[in-house]
């Protein structure tokens, strides 16, 4: 069985489907709390990018593990997040800044082919727990699809952030000029369907707080996360 994160860093685990607001809301909430932020989807995206770069077969689990052997992930938990990878081309390691490259519709369209592999997930989850354990920060908001259930099921704060597919597509389309609302809606529905075969990020597990941001603006969504963290802190201090 995989270990779970148990270090003293306070963990705020947030899961949810594409476009629910997890990344942007988590980042803003982490900022206000003085916590770091770990975007786990960016690591899956960086592997999909690396597979494209090396010509690996994304559907083949052994090929993806081989990519991971020559791949090293670089991220920061504080400040402007840049995503980098070190990739060995057979002779030497090269550094790539893939902050923008991993957000393209092409990478979004491929990433579920990587995240479906159980052994890839196990290795990434170990990496996520290590990043948090070595962070030295008072707290880290960690967001993805299986954080509340697999990566950090013991986190003192666990949230499932959702929004209706229509709202999520409208938000995502706002970030992708040139793509129609219908195309974005079809893309995120297709990706959610594939991802949901691997982990359940549409229904809150027992003890997980559901935050539906469909009718919330950005500020209200941030406040809902902060309120959930405050409520958990109050409960903990009253039982200590
Ligand atoms: N509650 C909200 N109201 C309005 N816009 C939002 C809200 N939450 C997120 N957004 C915007 O929607 C877009 C997608 O959010 P993002 O955080 O990338 O979602 P996710 O990480 O869940 O895919 C971003 O442009 C973000 O600023
Ligand atoms: N904890 C996680 C995070 C992401 N993922 C995968 O990584 C992809 C990209 O995640 P993301 O969080 O960047 O996606 P968005 O919700 O931001 O569109 C998802 O579609 C999943 O396939 C996952 O399987 N488990």
mmCIF file with all atom_site columns, N, CA, C and O in Angstrom, residues 105-159:
data_model
loop_
_atom_site.group_PDB
_atom_site.id
_atom_site.type_symbol
_atom_site.label_atom_id
_atom_site.label_alt_id
_atom_site.label_comp_id
_atom_site.label_asym_id
_atom_site.label_entity_id
_atom_site.label_seq_id
_atom_site.pdbx_PDB_ins_code
_atom_site.Cartn_x
_atom_site.Cartn_y
_atom_site.Cartn_z
_atom_site.occupancy
_atom_site.B_iso_or_equiv
_atom_site.pdbx_formal_charge
_atom_site.auth_seq_id
_atom_site.auth_comp_id
_atom_site.auth_asym_id
_atom_site.auth_atom_id
_atom_site.pdbx_PDB_model_num
ATOM 1   N N  . UNK A 1 105 ? -4.341  22.884 -26.243 1.00 0.00 ? 105 UNK A N  1
ATOM 2   C CA . UNK A 1 105 ? -5.377  21.861 -26.447 1.00 0.00 ? 105 UNK A CA 1
ATOM 3   C C  . UNK A 1 105 ? -4.771  20.513 -26.869 1.00 0.00 ? 105 UNK A C  1
ATOM 4   O O  . UNK A 1 105 ? -5.326  19.457 -26.555 1.00 0.00 ? 105 UNK A O  1
ATOM 5   N N  . UNK A 1 106 ? -3.617  20.537 -27.551 1.00 0.00 ? 106 UNK A N  1
ATOM 6   C CA . UNK A 1 106 ? -2.989  19.278 -27.975 1.00 0.00 ? 106 UNK A CA 1
ATOM 7   C C  . UNK A 1 106 ? -2.594  18.450 -26.753 1.00 0.00 ? 106 UNK A C  1
ATOM 8   O O  . UNK A 1 106 ? -2.893  17.253 -26.667 1.00 0.00 ? 106 UNK A O  1
ATOM 9   N N  . UNK A 1 107 ? -1.911  19.088 -25.798 1.00 0.00 ? 107 UNK A N  1
ATOM 10  C CA . UNK A 1 107 ? -1.507  18.357 -24.590 1.00 0.00 ? 107 UNK A CA 1
ATOM 11  C C  . UNK A 1 107 ? -2.749  17.953 -23.795 1.00 0.00 ? 107 UNK A C  1
ATOM 12  O O  . UNK A 1 107 ? -2.860  16.821 -23.321 1.00 0.00 ? 107 UNK A O  1
ATOM 13  N N  . UNK A 1 108 ? -3.731  18.860 -23.666 1.00 0.00 ? 108 UNK A N  1
ATOM 14  C CA . UNK A 1 108 ? -4.970  18.513 -22.941 1.00 0.00 ? 108 UNK A CA 1
ATOM 15  C C  . UNK A 1 108 ? -5.624  17.278 -23.560 1.00 0.00 ? 108 UNK A C  1
ATOM 16  O O  . UNK A 1 108 ? -6.163  16.427 -22.850 1.00 0.00 ? 108 UNK A O  1
ATOM 17  N N  . UNK A 1 109 ? -5.550  17.175 -24.881 1.00 0.00 ? 109 UNK A N  1
ATOM 18  C CA . UNK A 1 109 ? -6.179  16.056 -25.585 1.00 0.00 ? 109 UNK A CA 1
ATOM 19  C C  . UNK A 1 109 ? -5.443  14.731 -25.387 1.00 0.00 ? 109 UNK A C  1
ATOM 20  O O  . UNK A 1 109 ? -6.012  13.661 -25.608 1.00 0.00 ? 109 UNK A O  1
ATOM 21  N N  . UNK A 1 110 ? -4.167  14.794 -24.998 1.00 0.00 ? 110 UNK A N  1
ATOM 22  C CA . UNK A 1 110 ? -3.360  13.565 -24.866 1.00 0.00 ? 110 UNK A CA 1
ATOM 23  C C  . UNK A 1 110 ? -3.197  13.095 -23.421 1.00 0.00 ? 110 UNK A C  1
ATOM 24  O O  . UNK A 1 110 ? -2.872  11.941 -23.171 1.00 0.00 ? 110 UNK A O  1
ATOM 25  N N  . UNK A 1 111 ? -3.407  14.008 -22.458 1.00 0.00 ? 111 UNK A N  1
ATOM 26  C CA . UNK A 1 111 ? -2.940  13.732 -21.090 1.00 0.00 ? 111 UNK A CA 1
ATOM 27  C C  . UNK A 1 111 ? -3.650  12.545 -20.438 1.00 0.00 ? 111 UNK A C  1
ATOM 28  O O  . UNK A 1 111 ? -3.025  11.801 -19.658 1.00 0.00 ? 111 UNK A O  1
ATOM 29  N N  . UNK A 1 112 ? -4.905  12.277 -20.783 1.00 0.00 ? 112 UNK A N  1
ATOM 30  C CA . UNK A 1 112 ? -5.615  11.137 -20.168 1.00 0.00 ? 112 UNK A CA 1
ATOM 31  C C  . UNK A 1 112 ? -4.977  9.807  -20.563 1.00 0.00 ? 112 UNK A C  1
ATOM 32  O O  . UNK A 1 112 ? -5.118  8.809  -19.838 1.00 0.00 ? 112 UNK A O  1
ATOM 33  N N  . UNK A 1 113 ? -4.281  9.793  -21.704 1.00 0.00 ? 113 UNK A N  1
ATOM 34  C CA . UNK A 1 113 ? -3.601  8.561  -22.126 1.00 0.00 ? 113 UNK A CA 1
ATOM 35  C C  . UNK A 1 113 ? -2.439  8.235  -21.188 1.00 0.00 ? 113 UNK A C  1
ATOM 36  O O  . UNK A 1 113 ? -2.040  7.078  -21.068 1.00 0.00 ? 113 UNK A O  1
ATOM 37  N N  . UNK A 1 114 ? -1.890  9.262  -20.563 1.00 0.00 ? 114 UNK A N  1
ATOM 38  C CA . UNK A 1 114 ? -0.794  9.068  -19.600 1.00 0.00 ? 114 UNK A CA 1
ATOM 39  C C  . UNK A 1 114 ? -1.346  8.741  -18.211 1.00 0.00 ? 114 UNK A C  1
ATOM 40  O O  . UNK A 1 114 ? -0.877  7.822  -17.539 1.00 0.00 ? 114 UNK A O  1
ATOM 41  N N  . UNK A 1 115 ? -2.388  9.493  -17.809 1.00 0.00 ? 115 UNK A N  1
ATOM 42  C CA . UNK A 1 115 ? -2.866  9.373  -16.421 1.00 0.00 ? 115 UNK A CA 1
ATOM 43  C C  . UNK A 1 115 ? -3.639  8.080  -16.177 1.00 0.00 ? 115 UNK A C  1
ATOM 44  O O  . UNK A 1 115 ? -3.954  7.753  -15.041 1.00 0.00 ? 115 UNK A O  1
ATOM 45  N N  . UNK A 1 116 ? -3.944  7.322  -17.233 1.00 0.00 ? 116 UNK A N  1
ATOM 46  C CA . UNK A 1 116 ? -4.680  6.059  -17.036 1.00 0.00 ? 116 UNK A CA 1
ATOM 47  C C  . UNK A 1 116 ? -3.772  4.935  -16.506 1.00 0.00 ? 116 UNK A C  1
ATOM 48  O O  . UNK A 1 116 ? -4.280  3.908  -16.043 1.00 0.00 ? 116 UNK A O  1
ATOM 49  N N  . UNK A 1 117 ? -2.439  5.119  -16.562 1.00 0.00 ? 117 UNK A N  1
ATOM 50  C CA . UNK A 1 117 ? -1.532  4.034  -16.167 1.00 0.00 ? 117 UNK A CA 1
ATOM 51  C C  . UNK A 1 117 ? -1.315  4.022  -14.650 1.00 0.00 ? 117 UNK A C  1
ATOM 52  O O  . UNK A 1 117 ? -0.769  4.976  -14.080 1.00 0.00 ? 117 UNK A O  1
ATOM 53  N N  . UNK A 1 118 ? -1.704  2.915  -13.997 1.00 0.00 ? 118 UNK A N  1
ATOM 54  C CA . UNK A 1 118 ? -1.625  2.835  -12.525 1.00 0.00 ? 118 UNK A CA 1
ATOM 55  C C  . UNK A 1 118 ? -0.204  3.051  -12.017 1.00 0.00 ? 118 UNK A C  1
ATOM 56  O O  . UNK A 1 118 ? 0.014   3.759  -11.025 1.00 0.00 ? 118 UNK A O  1
ATOM 57  N N  . UNK A 1 119 ? 0.789   2.453  -12.676 1.00 0.00 ? 119 UNK A N  1
ATOM 58  C CA . UNK A 1 119 ? 2.162   2.555  -12.147 1.00 0.00 ? 119 UNK A CA 1
ATOM 59  C C  . UNK A 1 119 ? 2.727   3.964  -12.316 1.00 0.00 ? 119 UNK A C  1
ATOM 60  O O  . UNK A 1 119 ? 3.540   4.414  -11.507 1.00 0.00 ? 119 UNK A O  1
ATOM 61  N N  . UNK A 1 120 ? 2.281   4.659  -13.357 1.00 0.00 ? 120 UNK A N  1
ATOM 62  C CA . UNK A 1 120 ? 2.688   6.060  -13.532 1.00 0.00 ? 120 UNK A CA 1
ATOM 63  C C  . UNK A 1 120 ? 2.116   6.888  -12.380 1.00 0.00 ? 120 UNK A C  1
ATOM 64  O O  . UNK A 1 120 ? 2.808   7.716  -11.779 1.00 0.00 ? 120 UNK A O  1
ATOM 65  N N  . UNK A 1 121 ? 0.863   6.621  -12.043 1.00 0.00 ? 121 UNK A N  1
ATOM 66  C CA . UNK A 1 121 ? 0.206   7.356  -10.951 1.00 0.00 ? 121 UNK A CA 1
ATOM 67  C C  . UNK A 1 121 ? 0.928   7.120  -9.623  1.00 0.00 ? 121 UNK A C  1
ATOM 68  O O  . UNK A 1 121 ? 1.141   8.043  -8.844  1.00 0.00 ? 121 UNK A O  1
ATOM 69  N N  . UNK A 1 122 ? 1.303   5.861  -9.375  1.00 0.00 ? 122 UNK A N  1
ATOM 70  C CA . UNK A 1 122 ? 1.993   5.549  -8.111  1.00 0.00 ? 122 UNK A CA 1
ATOM 71  C C  . UNK A 1 122 ? 3.293   6.351  -8.013  1.00 0.00 ? 122 UNK A C  1
ATOM 72  O O  . UNK A 1 122 ? 3.599   6.964  -6.988  1.00 0.00 ? 122 UNK A O  1
ATOM 73  N N  . UNK A 1 123 ? 4.046   6.387  -9.121  1.00 0.00 ? 123 UNK A N  1
ATOM 74  C CA . UNK A 1 123 ? 5.326   7.113  -9.086  1.00 0.00 ? 123 UNK A CA 1
ATOM 75  C C  . UNK A 1 123 ? 5.114   8.611  -8.929  1.00 0.00 ? 123 UNK A C  1
ATOM 76  O O  . UNK A 1 123 ? 5.840   9.288  -8.193  1.00 0.00 ? 123 UNK A O  1
ATOM 77  N N  . UNK A 1 124 ? 4.124   9.141  -9.611  1.00 0.00 ? 124 UNK A N  1
ATOM 78  C CA . UNK A 1 124 ? 3.849   10.583 -9.466  1.00 0.00 ? 124 UNK A CA 1
ATOM 79  C C  . UNK A 1 124 ? 3.374   10.899 -8.055  1.00 0.00 ? 124 UNK A C  1
ATOM 80  O O  . UNK A 1 124 ? 3.791   11.895 -7.459  1.00 0.00 ? 124 UNK A O  1
ATOM 81  N N  . UNK A 1 125 ? 2.529   10.033 -7.490  1.00 0.00 ? 125 UNK A N  1
ATOM 82  C CA . UNK A 1 125 ? 2.016   10.296 -6.138  1.00 0.00 ? 125 UNK A CA 1
ATOM 83  C C  . UNK A 1 125 ? 3.156   10.323 -5.118  1.00 0.00 ? 125 UNK A C  1
ATOM 84  O O  . UNK A 1 125 ? 3.158   11.145 -4.198  1.00 0.00 ? 125 UNK A O  1
ATOM 85  N N  . UNK A 1 126 ? 4.129   9.415  -5.303  1.00 0.00 ? 126 UNK A N  1
ATOM 86  C CA . UNK A 1 126 ? 5.301   9.437  -4.412  1.00 0.00 ? 126 UNK A CA 1
ATOM 87  C C  . UNK A 1 126 ? 6.034   10.773 -4.548  1.00 0.00 ? 126 UNK A C  1
ATOM 88  O O  . UNK A 1 126 ? 6.472   11.364 -3.572  1.00 0.00 ? 126 UNK A O  1
ATOM 89  N N  . UNK A 1 127 ? 6.161   11.219 -5.798  1.00 0.00 ? 127 UNK A N  1
ATOM 90  C CA . UNK A 1 127 ? 6.852   12.496 -6.040  1.00 0.00 ? 127 UNK A CA 1
ATOM 91  C C  . UNK A 1 127 ? 6.087   13.651 -5.385  1.00 0.00 ? 127 UNK A C  1
ATOM 92  O O  . UNK A 1 127 ? 6.690   14.514 -4.739  1.00 0.00 ? 127 UNK A O  1
ATOM 93  N N  . UNK A 1 128 ? 4.761   13.656 -5.505  1.00 0.00 ? 128 UNK A N  1
ATOM 94  C CA . UNK A 1 128 ? 3.961   14.746 -4.903  1.00 0.00 ? 128 UNK A CA 1
ATOM 95  C C  . UNK A 1 128 ? 4.161   14.774 -3.381  1.00 0.00 ? 128 UNK A C  1
ATOM 96  O O  . UNK A 1 128 ? 4.351   15.829 -2.786  1.00 0.00 ? 128 UNK A O  1
ATOM 97  N N  . UNK A 1 129 ? 4.111   13.580 -2.767  1.00 0.00 ? 129 UNK A N  1
ATOM 98  C CA . UNK A 1 129 ? 4.256   13.532 -1.302  1.00 0.00 ? 129 UNK A CA 1
ATOM 99  C C  . UNK A 1 129 ? 5.640   14.004 -0.871  1.00 0.00 ? 129 UNK A C  1
ATOM 100 O O  . UNK A 1 129 ? 5.796   14.686 0.138   1.00 0.00 ? 129 UNK A O  1
ATOM 101 N N  . UNK A 1 130 ? 6.637   13.659 -1.682  1.00 0.00 ? 130 UNK A N  1
ATOM 102 C CA . UNK A 1 130 ? 8.002   14.086 -1.354  1.00 0.00 ? 130 UNK A CA 1
ATOM 103 C C  . UNK A 1 130 ? 8.145   15.609 -1.491  1.00 0.00 ? 130 UNK A C  1
ATOM 104 O O  . UNK A 1 130 ? 8.747   16.264 -0.638  1.00 0.00 ? 130 UNK A O  1
ATOM 105 N N  . UNK A 1 131 ? 7.553   16.173 -2.542  1.00 0.00 ? 131 UNK A N  1
ATOM 106 C CA . UNK A 1 131 ? 7.625   17.629 -2.740  1.00 0.00 ? 131 UNK A CA 1
ATOM 107 C C  . UNK A 1 131 ? 7.014   18.342 -1.529  1.00 0.00 ? 131 UNK A C  1
ATOM 108 O O  . UNK A 1 131 ? 7.584   19.292 -1.003  1.00 0.00 ? 131 UNK A O  1
ATOM 109 N N  . UNK A 1 132 ? 5.862   17.843 -1.066  1.00 0.00 ? 132 UNK A N  1
ATOM 110 C CA . UNK A 1 132 ? 5.200   18.472 0.088   1.00 0.00 ? 132 UNK A CA 1
ATOM 111 C C  . UNK A 1 132 ? 6.053   18.294 1.343   1.00 0.00 ? 132 UNK A C  1
ATOM 112 O O  . UNK A 1 132 ? 6.290   19.248 2.103   1.00 0.00 ? 132 UNK A O  1
ATOM 113 N N  . UNK A 1 133 ? 6.553   17.068 1.547   1.00 0.00 ? 133 UNK A N  1
ATOM 114 C CA . UNK A 1 133 ? 7.314   16.777 2.772   1.00 0.00 ? 133 UNK A CA 1
ATOM 115 C C  . UNK A 1 133 ? 8.576   17.622 2.856   1.00 0.00 ? 133 UNK A C  1
ATOM 116 O O  . UNK A 1 133 ? 9.014   18.006 3.933   1.00 0.00 ? 133 UNK A O  1
ATOM 117 N N  . UNK A 1 134 ? 9.177   17.922 1.684   1.00 0.00 ? 134 UNK A N  1
ATOM 118 C CA . UNK A 1 134 ? 10.432  18.683 1.675   1.00 0.00 ? 134 UNK A CA 1
ATOM 119 C C  . UNK A 1 134 ? 10.202  20.179 1.535   1.00 0.00 ? 134 UNK A C  1
ATOM 120 O O  . UNK A 1 134 ? 11.152  20.951 1.451   1.00 0.00 ? 134 UNK A O  1
ATOM 121 N N  . UNK A 1 135 ? 8.932   20.603 1.503   1.00 0.00 ? 135 UNK A N  1
ATOM 122 C CA . UNK A 1 135 ? 8.641   22.011 1.208   1.00 0.00 ? 135 UNK A CA 1
ATOM 123 C C  . UNK A 1 135 ? 9.082   22.951 2.334   1.00 0.00 ? 135 UNK A C  1
ATOM 124 O O  . UNK A 1 135 ? 9.458   24.093 2.089   1.00 0.00 ? 135 UNK A O  1
ATOM 125 N N  . UNK A 1 136 ? 9.012   22.467 3.559   1.00 0.00 ? 136 UNK A N  1
ATOM 126 C CA . UNK A 1 136 ? 9.350   23.323 4.699   1.00 0.00 ? 136 UNK A CA 1
ATOM 127 C C  . UNK A 1 136 ? 8.334   24.440 4.906   1.00 0.00 ? 136 UNK A C  1
ATOM 128 O O  . UNK A 1 136 ? 8.593   25.392 5.641   1.00 0.00 ? 136 UNK A O  1
ATOM 129 N N  . UNK A 1 137 ? 7.178   24.333 4.273   1.00 0.00 ? 137 UNK A N  1
ATOM 130 C CA . UNK A 1 137 ? 6.161   25.388 4.365   1.00 0.00 ? 137 UNK A CA 1
ATOM 131 C C  . UNK A 1 137 ? 5.144   25.052 5.458   1.00 0.00 ? 137 UNK A C  1
ATOM 132 O O  . UNK A 1 137 ? 4.923   23.880 5.763   1.00 0.00 ? 137 UNK A O  1
ATOM 133 N N  . UNK A 1 138 ? 4.473   26.083 6.015   1.00 0.00 ? 138 UNK A N  1
ATOM 134 C CA . UNK A 1 138 ? 3.460   25.794 7.035   1.00 0.00 ? 138 UNK A CA 1
ATOM 135 C C  . UNK A 1 138 ? 2.260   25.045 6.449   1.00 0.00 ? 138 UNK A C  1
ATOM 136 O O  . UNK A 1 138 ? 1.578   24.314 7.155   1.00 0.00 ? 138 UNK A O  1
ATOM 137 N N  . UNK A 1 139 ? 2.012   25.259 5.173   1.00 0.00 ? 139 UNK A N  1
ATOM 138 C CA . UNK A 1 139 ? 0.882   24.592 4.544   1.00 0.00 ? 139 UNK A CA 1
ATOM 139 C C  . UNK A 1 139 ? 1.056   24.525 3.044   1.00 0.00 ? 139 UNK A C  1
ATOM 140 O O  . UNK A 1 139 ? 1.795   25.321 2.459   1.00 0.00 ? 139 UNK A O  1
ATOM 141 N N  . UNK A 1 140 ? 0.394   23.563 2.430   1.00 0.00 ? 140 UNK A N  1
ATOM 142 C CA . UNK A 1 140 ? 0.403   23.447 0.967   1.00 0.00 ? 140 UNK A CA 1
ATOM 143 C C  . UNK A 1 140 ? -1.011  23.095 0.514   1.00 0.00 ? 140 UNK A C  1
ATOM 144 O O  . UNK A 1 140 ? -1.643  22.196 1.070   1.00 0.00 ? 140 UNK A O  1
ATOM 145 N N  . UNK A 1 141 ? -1.489  23.835 -0.483  1.00 0.00 ? 141 UNK A N  1
ATOM 146 C CA . UNK A 1 141 ? -2.729  23.455 -1.158  1.00 0.00 ? 141 UNK A CA 1
ATOM 147 C C  . UNK A 1 141 ? -2.306  22.556 -2.316  1.00 0.00 ? 141 UNK A C  1
ATOM 148 O O  . UNK A 1 141 ? -1.456  22.938 -3.118  1.00 0.00 ? 141 UNK A O  1
ATOM 149 N N  . UNK A 1 142 ? -2.859  21.366 -2.360  1.00 0.00 ? 142 UNK A N  1
ATOM 150 C CA . UNK A 1 142 ? -2.489  20.431 -3.428  1.00 0.00 ? 142 UNK A CA 1
ATOM 151 C C  . UNK A 1 142 ? -3.763  20.064 -4.176  1.00 0.00 ? 142 UNK A C  1
ATOM 152 O O  . UNK A 1 142 ? -4.746  19.663 -3.565  1.00 0.00 ? 142 UNK A O  1
ATOM 153 N N  . UNK A 1 143 ? -3.729  20.291 -5.495  1.00 0.00 ? 143 UNK A N  1
ATOM 154 C CA . UNK A 1 143 ? -4.980  20.108 -6.254  1.00 0.00 ? 143 UNK A CA 1
ATOM 155 C C  . UNK A 1 143 ? -4.820  19.180 -7.441  1.00 0.00 ? 143 UNK A C  1
ATOM 156 O O  . UNK A 1 143 ? -3.751  19.104 -8.032  1.00 0.00 ? 143 UNK A O  1
ATOM 157 N N  . UNK A 1 144 ? -5.906  18.447 -7.730  1.00 0.00 ? 144 UNK A N  1
ATOM 158 C CA . UNK A 1 144 ? -5.873  17.497 -8.841  1.00 0.00 ? 144 UNK A CA 1
ATOM 159 C C  . UNK A 1 144 ? -7.186  16.748 -8.973  1.00 0.00 ? 144 UNK A C  1
ATOM 160 O O  . UNK A 1 144 ? -8.271  17.350 -8.976  1.00 0.00 ? 144 UNK A O  1
ATOM 161 N N  . UNK A 1 145 ? -7.084  15.410 -9.092  1.00 0.00 ? 145 UNK A N  1
ATOM 162 C CA . UNK A 1 145 ? -8.275  14.573 -9.272  1.00 0.00 ? 145 UNK A CA 1
ATOM 163 C C  . UNK A 1 145 ? -8.456  13.559 -8.144  1.00 0.00 ? 145 UNK A C  1
ATOM 164 O O  . UNK A 1 145 ? -9.575  13.171 -7.839  1.00 0.00 ? 145 UNK A O  1
ATOM 165 N N  . UNK A 1 146 ? -7.320  13.124 -7.570  1.00 0.00 ? 146 UNK A N  1
ATOM 166 C CA . UNK A 1 146 ? -7.381  12.041 -6.566  1.00 0.00 ? 146 UNK A CA 1
ATOM 167 C C  . UNK A 1 146 ? -6.637  12.427 -5.292  1.00 0.00 ? 146 UNK A C  1
ATOM 168 O O  . UNK A 1 146 ? -6.147  11.575 -4.572  1.00 0.00 ? 146 UNK A O  1
ATOM 169 N N  . UNK A 1 147 ? -6.576  13.724 -5.031  1.00 0.00 ? 147 UNK A N  1
ATOM 170 C CA . UNK A 1 147 ? -5.820  14.186 -3.858  1.00 0.00 ? 147 UNK A CA 1
ATOM 171 C C  . UNK A 1 147 ? -6.592  13.866 -2.579  1.00 0.00 ? 147 UNK A C  1
ATOM 172 O O  . UNK A 1 147 ? -6.029  13.385 -1.596  1.00 0.00 ? 147 UNK A O  1
ATOM 173 N N  . UNK A 1 148 ? -7.919  14.110 -2.609  1.00 0.00 ? 148 UNK A N  1
ATOM 174 C CA . UNK A 1 148 ? -8.728  13.876 -1.401  1.00 0.00 ? 148 UNK A CA 1
ATOM 175 C C  . UNK A 1 148 ? -8.899  12.385 -1.104  1.00 0.00 ? 148 UNK A C  1
ATOM 176 O O  . UNK A 1 148 ? -9.276  12.018 0.006   1.00 0.00 ? 148 UNK A O  1
ATOM 177 N N  . UNK A 1 149 ? -8.683  11.546 -2.105  1.00 0.00 ? 149 UNK A N  1
ATOM 178 C CA . UNK A 1 149 ? -8.978  10.119 -1.938  1.00 0.00 ? 149 UNK A CA 1
ATOM 179 C C  . UNK A 1 149 ? -7.737  9.228  -1.907  1.00 0.00 ? 149 UNK A C  1
ATOM 180 O O  . UNK A 1 149 ? -7.736  8.201  -1.232  1.00 0.00 ? 149 UNK A O  1
ATOM 181 N N  . UNK A 1 150 ? -6.689  9.590  -2.646  1.00 0.00 ? 150 UNK A N  1
ATOM 182 C CA . UNK A 1 150 ? -5.527  8.696  -2.773  1.00 0.00 ? 150 UNK A CA 1
ATOM 183 C C  . UNK A 1 150 ? -4.231  9.349  -2.270  1.00 0.00 ? 150 UNK A C  1
ATOM 184 O O  . UNK A 1 150 ? -3.493  8.754  -1.487  1.00 0.00 ? 150 UNK A O  1
ATOM 185 N N  . UNK A 1 151 ? -3.969  10.555 -2.732  1.00 0.00 ? 151 UNK A N  1
ATOM 186 C CA . UNK A 1 151 ? -2.670  11.177 -2.407  1.00 0.00 ? 151 UNK A CA 1
ATOM 187 C C  . UNK A 1 151 ? -2.622  11.612 -0.947  1.00 0.00 ? 151 UNK A C  1
ATOM 188 O O  . UNK A 1 151 ? -1.639  11.369 -0.248  1.00 0.00 ? 151 UNK A O  1
ATOM 189 N N  . UNK A 1 152 ? -3.695  12.241 -0.476  1.00 0.00 ? 152 UNK A N  1
ATOM 190 C CA . UNK A 1 152 ? -3.702  12.756 0.904   1.00 0.00 ? 152 UNK A CA 1
ATOM 191 C C  . UNK A 1 152 ? -5.084  12.583 1.541   1.00 0.00 ? 152 UNK A C  1
ATOM 192 O O  . UNK A 1 152 ? -5.723  13.559 1.927   1.00 0.00 ? 152 UNK A O  1
ATOM 193 N N  . UNK A 1 153 ? -5.545  11.326 1.684   1.00 0.00 ? 153 UNK A N  1
ATOM 194 C CA . UNK A 1 153 ? -6.887  11.112 2.245   1.00 0.00 ? 153 UNK A CA 1
ATOM 195 C C  . UNK A 1 153 ? -6.995  11.545 3.713   1.00 0.00 ? 153 UNK A C  1
ATOM 196 O O  . UNK A 1 153 ? -8.098  11.711 4.211   1.00 0.00 ? 153 UNK A O  1
ATOM 197 N N  . UNK A 1 154 ? -5.838  11.739 4.373   1.00 0.00 ? 154 UNK A N  1
ATOM 198 C CA . UNK A 1 154 ? -5.852  12.158 5.782   1.00 0.00 ? 154 UNK A CA 1
ATOM 199 C C  . UNK A 1 154 ? -5.692  13.663 5.938   1.00 0.00 ? 154 UNK A C  1
ATOM 200 O O  . UNK A 1 154 ? -5.543  14.158 7.063   1.00 0.00 ? 154 UNK A O  1
ATOM 201 N N  . UNK A 1 155 ? -5.696  14.398 4.845   1.00 0.00 ? 155 UNK A N  1
ATOM 202 C CA . UNK A 1 155 ? -5.521  15.865 4.931   1.00 0.00 ? 155 UNK A CA 1
ATOM 203 C C  . UNK A 1 155 ? -6.611  16.458 5.822   1.00 0.00 ? 155 UNK A C  1
ATOM 204 O O  . UNK A 1 155 ? -7.768  16.035 5.748   1.00 0.00 ? 155 UNK A O  1
ATOM 205 N N  . UNK A 1 156 ? -6.275  17.443 6.654   1.00 0.00 ? 156 UNK A N  1
ATOM 206 C CA . UNK A 1 156 ? -7.285  18.030 7.550   1.00 0.00 ? 156 UNK A CA 1
ATOM 207 C C  . UNK A 1 156 ? -8.370  18.800 6.805   1.00 0.00 ? 156 UNK A C  1
ATOM 208 O O  . UNK A 1 156 ? -9.460  18.986 7.329   1.00 0.00 ? 156 UNK A O  1
ATOM 209 N N  . UNK A 1 157 ? -8.044  19.258 5.590   1.00 0.00 ? 157 UNK A N  1
ATOM 210 C CA . UNK A 1 157 ? -9.055  19.941 4.769   1.00 0.00 ? 157 UNK A CA 1
ATOM 211 C C  . UNK A 1 157 ? -9.111  19.231 3.417   1.00 0.00 ? 157 UNK A C  1
ATOM 212 O O  . UNK A 1 157 ? -8.096  19.102 2.729   1.00 0.00 ? 157 UNK A O  1
ATOM 213 N N  . UNK A 1 158 ? -10.307 18.774 3.066   1.00 0.00 ? 158 UNK A N  1
ATOM 214 C CA . UNK A 1 158 ? -10.478 18.106 1.761   1.00 0.00 ? 158 UNK A CA 1
ATOM 215 C C  . UNK A 1 158 ? -11.716 18.683 1.078   1.00 0.00 ? 158 UNK A C  1
ATOM 216 O O  . UNK A 1 158 ? -12.797 18.719 1.682   1.00 0.00 ? 158 UNK A O  1
ATOM 217 N N  . UNK A 1 159 ? -11.515 19.111 -0.156  1.00 0.00 ? 159 UNK A N  1
ATOM 218 C CA . UNK A 1 159 ? -12.580 19.809 -0.883  1.00 0.00 ? 159 UNK A CA 1
ATOM 219 C C  . UNK A 1 159 ? -12.742 19.203 -2.274  1.00 0.00 ? 159 UNK A C  1
ATOM 220 O O  . UNK A 1 159 ? -11.751 18.918 -2.956  1.00 0.00 ? 159 UNK A O  1
#
